Amino acid sequence: ILNVEQSPQSLHVQEGDSTNFTCSFPSSNFYALHWYRWETAKSPEALFVMTLNGDEKKKGRISATLNTKEGYSYLYIKGSQPEDSATYLCASLSSNTGKLIFGQGTTLQVKP
Amino acid sequence: EPEVTQTPSHQVTQMGQEVILRCVPISNHLYFYWYRQILGQKVEFLVSFYNNEISEKSEIFDDQFSVERPDGSNFTLKIRSTKLEDSAMYFCASSEEFQPQHFGDGTRLSIL
C-alpha cells in the first residue's frame, strides 16, 4: 500500500447503531497514525494518535485499534448519535517532520 | 481551550496576483504546518516548519510558495503568481512534538 485509503467513503446509519470504518496505510516507515473528526464548517479535531502495534484507544463511545504490521486501523463508534455525524479522517505520519498523509475520509451520517 | 486562528476566512484574488494567508498557531507549539484541500480531493500536506526553518515540503510546495514566521505569533503562507489550480481550502496546523496537530478553520482561496 502506497497511499492512505479509507473505507467506506460514506456511511448512513440509524441512531443507536454501532459502526466501524477502516484506514489502510503504508506499513513501512511508520511513525504514527492519527484519527481526526471533521464537522462541516469547522476545523479537523484530533481524536487519537496511535503509535504501537496492537494499540487500542478509547474516547467515550469512540475507540480505535492499530495493526502496524499489516497497515490498518479501525475506528469504532458504539451507539451512534446524530452529533457523531461528521467526516472521519485518518492520517499516517511517516517521518519525524510531522508530515501527515491523509486518507480521503469516511463521511458518517447518523439519522435520528 | 487555545486554538489556531486563520485569516482571512475567504480570499478572492485575480490570477497572477500574490496572496498571503495568515495563521496564529497555539502559543506554546513549536511545530507548524500548512495543508490544502482542493474541492473533492484529499487533504494534502504542503510544508512543515520548525525552529525557523522548513523541515519538510511536498512536491506541490515549489518556488511559487514560501512560508515565514515574521514574529513570535504569526505563521504565513505566501503564494506568488497565483494560478486557477491554486483554488483550495488552506489549513494551518500546529503541534507539540509527536502530539496531535491542531488545525485552524481554514482559508478558502478562490482564484479568478
Coordinates of C-alpha atoms in Angstrom, one line a residue:
Chain A
I1 CA 0.0 0.0 0.0
L2 CA 1.5 3.3 -1.1
N3 CA -1.3 5.6 -0.1
V4 CA -3.6 6.1 2.9
E5 CA -7.0 4.7 2.0
Q6 CA -10.3 4.8 3.9
S7 CA -13.4 2.8 3.5
P8 CA -16.3 3.1 3.1
Q9 CA -16.4 6.6 1.6
S10 CA -19.7 7.3 3.2
L11 CA -22.0 5.6 5.7
H12 CA -25.6 6.2 6.7
V13 CA -26.7 4.6 10.0
Q14 CA -29.7 5.0 12.3
E15 CA -29.3 6.5 15.8
G16 CA -28.2 3.8 18.2
D17 CA -26.4 1.7 15.6
S18 CA -22.8 0.8 16.1
T19 CA -20.5 1.3 13.2
N20 CA -16.8 1.0 12.2
F21 CA -14.6 2.1 9.4
T22 CA -11.2 1.2 8.1
C23 CA -8.0 3.0 7.4
S24 CA -5.2 1.3 5.4
F25 CA -1.7 2.9 5.4
P26 CA 1.8 2.0 4.3
S27 CA 3.4 -0.2 7.0
S28 CA 6.9 0.8 6.1
N29 CA 8.5 3.9 7.7
F30 CA 5.6 4.1 10.2
Y31 CA 5.7 6.7 13.0
A32 CA 2.1 7.1 14.0
L33 CA -1.5 7.0 12.8
H34 CA -3.8 10.0 13.6
W35 CA -7.6 10.0 13.6
Y36 CA -9.4 13.3 13.2
R37 CA -13.1 14.2 13.3
W38 CA -14.2 16.9 10.9
E39 CA -17.5 18.6 11.1
T40 CA -18.8 20.7 8.3
A41 CA -17.6 24.4 8.5
K42 CA -15.3 23.5 11.4
S43 CA -11.6 22.5 11.7
P44 CA -10.5 18.9 12.0
E45 CA -10.4 17.8 15.6
A46 CA -7.9 15.3 16.8
L47 CA -9.4 12.0 18.2
F48 CA -6.4 9.7 18.6
V49 CA -2.7 9.4 17.9
M50 CA -1.6 5.8 17.8
T51 CA 1.9 4.5 17.6
L52 CA 2.3 0.9 18.8
N53 CA 1.1 -2.2 17.1
G54 CA -1.9 -3.5 19.0
D55 CA -2.7 -0.1 20.4
E56 CA -6.3 0.4 21.4
K57 CA -7.6 3.9 22.4
K58 CA -11.0 5.0 23.6
K59 CA -12.7 8.3 23.9
G60 CA -16.3 8.0 25.1
R61 CA -18.2 5.9 22.6
I62 CA -15.4 6.1 20.0
S63 CA -12.5 3.7 20.0
A64 CA -9.7 2.7 17.6
T65 CA -7.3 -0.1 17.1
L66 CA -4.0 -0.3 15.2
N67 CA -2.1 -3.0 13.3
T68 CA 1.2 -1.6 12.1
K69 CA 2.4 -4.9 10.7
E70 CA -0.4 -5.2 8.2
G71 CA -1.0 -1.5 7.9
Y72 CA -4.6 -0.9 9.1
S73 CA -6.6 0.8 11.8
Y74 CA -10.3 0.5 12.7
L75 CA -12.4 3.2 14.2
Y76 CA -15.5 2.1 16.1
I77 CA -18.4 4.2 17.2
K78 CA -20.8 2.5 19.7
G79 CA -24.4 3.6 19.7
S80 CA -24.1 6.3 17.1
Q81 CA -25.8 9.6 17.8
P82 CA -26.7 12.4 15.4
E83 CA -23.9 14.5 16.8
D84 CA -21.5 11.9 15.6
S85 CA -22.3 12.9 12.0
A86 CA -19.0 14.2 10.5
T87 CA -16.2 13.1 8.3
Y88 CA -13.6 10.9 10.0
L89 CA -10.1 11.3 8.6
C90 CA -7.1 9.1 9.2
A91 CA -3.6 10.2 8.5
S92 CA -0.3 8.4 8.5
L93 CA 2.9 10.0 9.9
S94 CA 5.9 8.5 8.1
S95 CA 8.7 10.8 9.2
N96 CA 9.7 12.9 12.2
T97 CA 8.9 16.2 10.4
G98 CA 5.2 16.0 11.2
K99 CA 4.1 15.4 7.6
L100 CA 0.7 13.8 7.7
I101 CA -0.6 11.8 4.7
F102 CA -4.4 11.8 4.8
G103 CA -7.0 9.4 3.6
Q104 CA -10.0 10.7 1.7
G105 CA -12.2 10.3 4.8
T106 CA -15.3 8.5 5.7
T107 CA -18.4 10.6 6.0
L108 CA -20.9 9.4 8.6
Q109 CA -24.5 10.4 8.7
V110 CA -26.5 9.4 11.7
K111 CA -30.2 9.6 11.3
P112 CA -32.4 10.2 14.4
Chain B
E1 CA -9.2 26.0 25.0
P2 CA -6.4 27.6 22.9
E3 CA -7.0 27.3 19.1
V4 CA -5.3 28.0 15.8
T5 CA -6.7 31.0 14.1
Q6 CA -6.5 31.8 10.4
T7 CA -7.3 34.9 8.4
P8 CA -8.9 35.7 6.2
S9 CA -11.7 33.1 6.1
H10 CA -12.2 33.7 2.4
Q11 CA -9.8 35.3 -0.1
V12 CA -10.7 36.1 -3.7
T13 CA -7.8 37.0 -5.9
Q14 CA -7.2 37.6 -9.6
M15 CA -4.9 35.0 -11.3
G16 CA -1.3 36.2 -11.3
Q17 CA -1.6 38.1 -8.1
E18 CA 0.2 37.3 -4.8
V19 CA -1.7 36.3 -1.7
I20 CA -0.6 35.9 1.9
L21 CA -2.5 33.6 4.2
R22 CA -2.1 34.2 7.9
C23 CA -2.2 31.9 10.8
V24 CA -1.7 32.3 14.5
P25 CA -0.6 28.9 16.0
I26 CA -1.2 27.9 19.6
S27 CA 1.3 29.8 21.6
N28 CA 3.4 27.0 23.2
H29 CA 3.5 24.9 20.0
L30 CA 6.8 24.7 18.1
Y31 CA 5.8 22.8 15.0
F32 CA 3.8 24.4 12.3
Y33 CA 2.2 23.1 9.1
W34 CA 0.3 24.1 6.0
Y35 CA -2.1 21.7 4.2
R36 CA -4.6 22.3 1.5
Q37 CA -7.7 20.6 0.2
I38 CA -8.8 21.1 -3.4
L39 CA -12.6 20.6 -3.6
G40 CA -13.4 16.9 -3.7
Q41 CA -9.9 15.7 -3.1
K42 CA -7.8 14.6 -0.1
V43 CA -6.2 17.0 2.3
E44 CA -2.6 17.4 1.1
F45 CA 0.5 18.2 3.0
L46 CA 2.4 21.3 1.8
V47 CA 5.1 22.1 4.4
S48 CA 6.2 21.7 7.9
F49 CA 8.2 24.3 9.8
Y50 CA 10.3 24.0 13.0
N51 CA 12.9 26.2 14.6
N52 CA 12.5 28.9 12.0
E53 CA 13.1 26.7 9.0
I54 CA 11.3 24.3 6.7
S55 CA 11.7 20.7 7.9
E56 CA 9.9 19.1 5.0
K57 CA 8.0 20.2 1.9
S58 CA 5.9 18.4 -0.6
E59 CA 6.3 18.4 -4.4
I60 CA 3.5 20.9 -4.5
F61 CA 5.5 23.4 -2.5
D62 CA 7.6 24.8 -5.3
D63 CA 9.2 28.2 -5.8
Q64 CA 5.7 29.7 -6.0
F65 CA 5.2 29.1 -2.3
S66 CA 7.0 30.4 0.8
V67 CA 6.4 30.4 4.5
E68 CA 7.5 32.8 7.1
R69 CA 7.3 33.3 10.8
P70 CA 7.7 37.1 10.8
D71 CA 7.3 37.5 14.6
G72 CA 6.6 35.4 17.6
S73 CA 3.0 34.7 16.9
N74 CA 2.2 34.7 13.1
F75 CA 2.9 32.0 10.6
T76 CA 2.2 32.9 7.0
L77 CA 1.9 31.2 3.6
K78 CA 2.7 33.3 0.6
I79 CA 1.6 32.2 -2.9
R80 CA 3.1 34.2 -5.7
S81 CA 1.7 34.4 -9.3
T82 CA -1.5 32.5 -8.3
K83 CA -3.0 30.1 -10.8
L84 CA -6.5 28.8 -11.2
E85 CA -5.4 25.5 -9.8
D86 CA -4.3 27.1 -6.5
S87 CA -8.0 27.5 -5.6
A88 CA -8.5 25.4 -2.5
M89 CA -9.1 25.4 1.2
Y90 CA -5.8 26.1 3.0
F91 CA -5.3 24.8 6.6
C92 CA -2.7 25.8 9.1
A93 CA -1.9 23.5 12.0
S94 CA 0.4 23.5 14.9
S95 CA 1.6 20.9 17.4
E96 CA 3.9 20.0 20.2
E97 CA 6.5 17.3 19.4
F98 CA 4.8 14.0 18.5
Q99 CA 1.4 15.3 19.5
P100 CA -1.8 15.7 17.6
Q101 CA -1.9 18.6 15.2
H102 CA -4.4 21.3 15.9
F103 CA -6.0 22.8 12.8
G104 CA -7.4 26.2 12.1
D105 CA -10.8 26.7 10.4
G106 CA -9.0 27.3 7.1
T107 CA -8.9 30.0 4.4
R108 CA -10.9 29.4 1.3
L109 CA -8.8 30.8 -1.6
S110 CA -10.6 31.4 -4.9
I111 CA -8.6 32.4 -7.9
L112 CA -10.5 34.1 -10.7

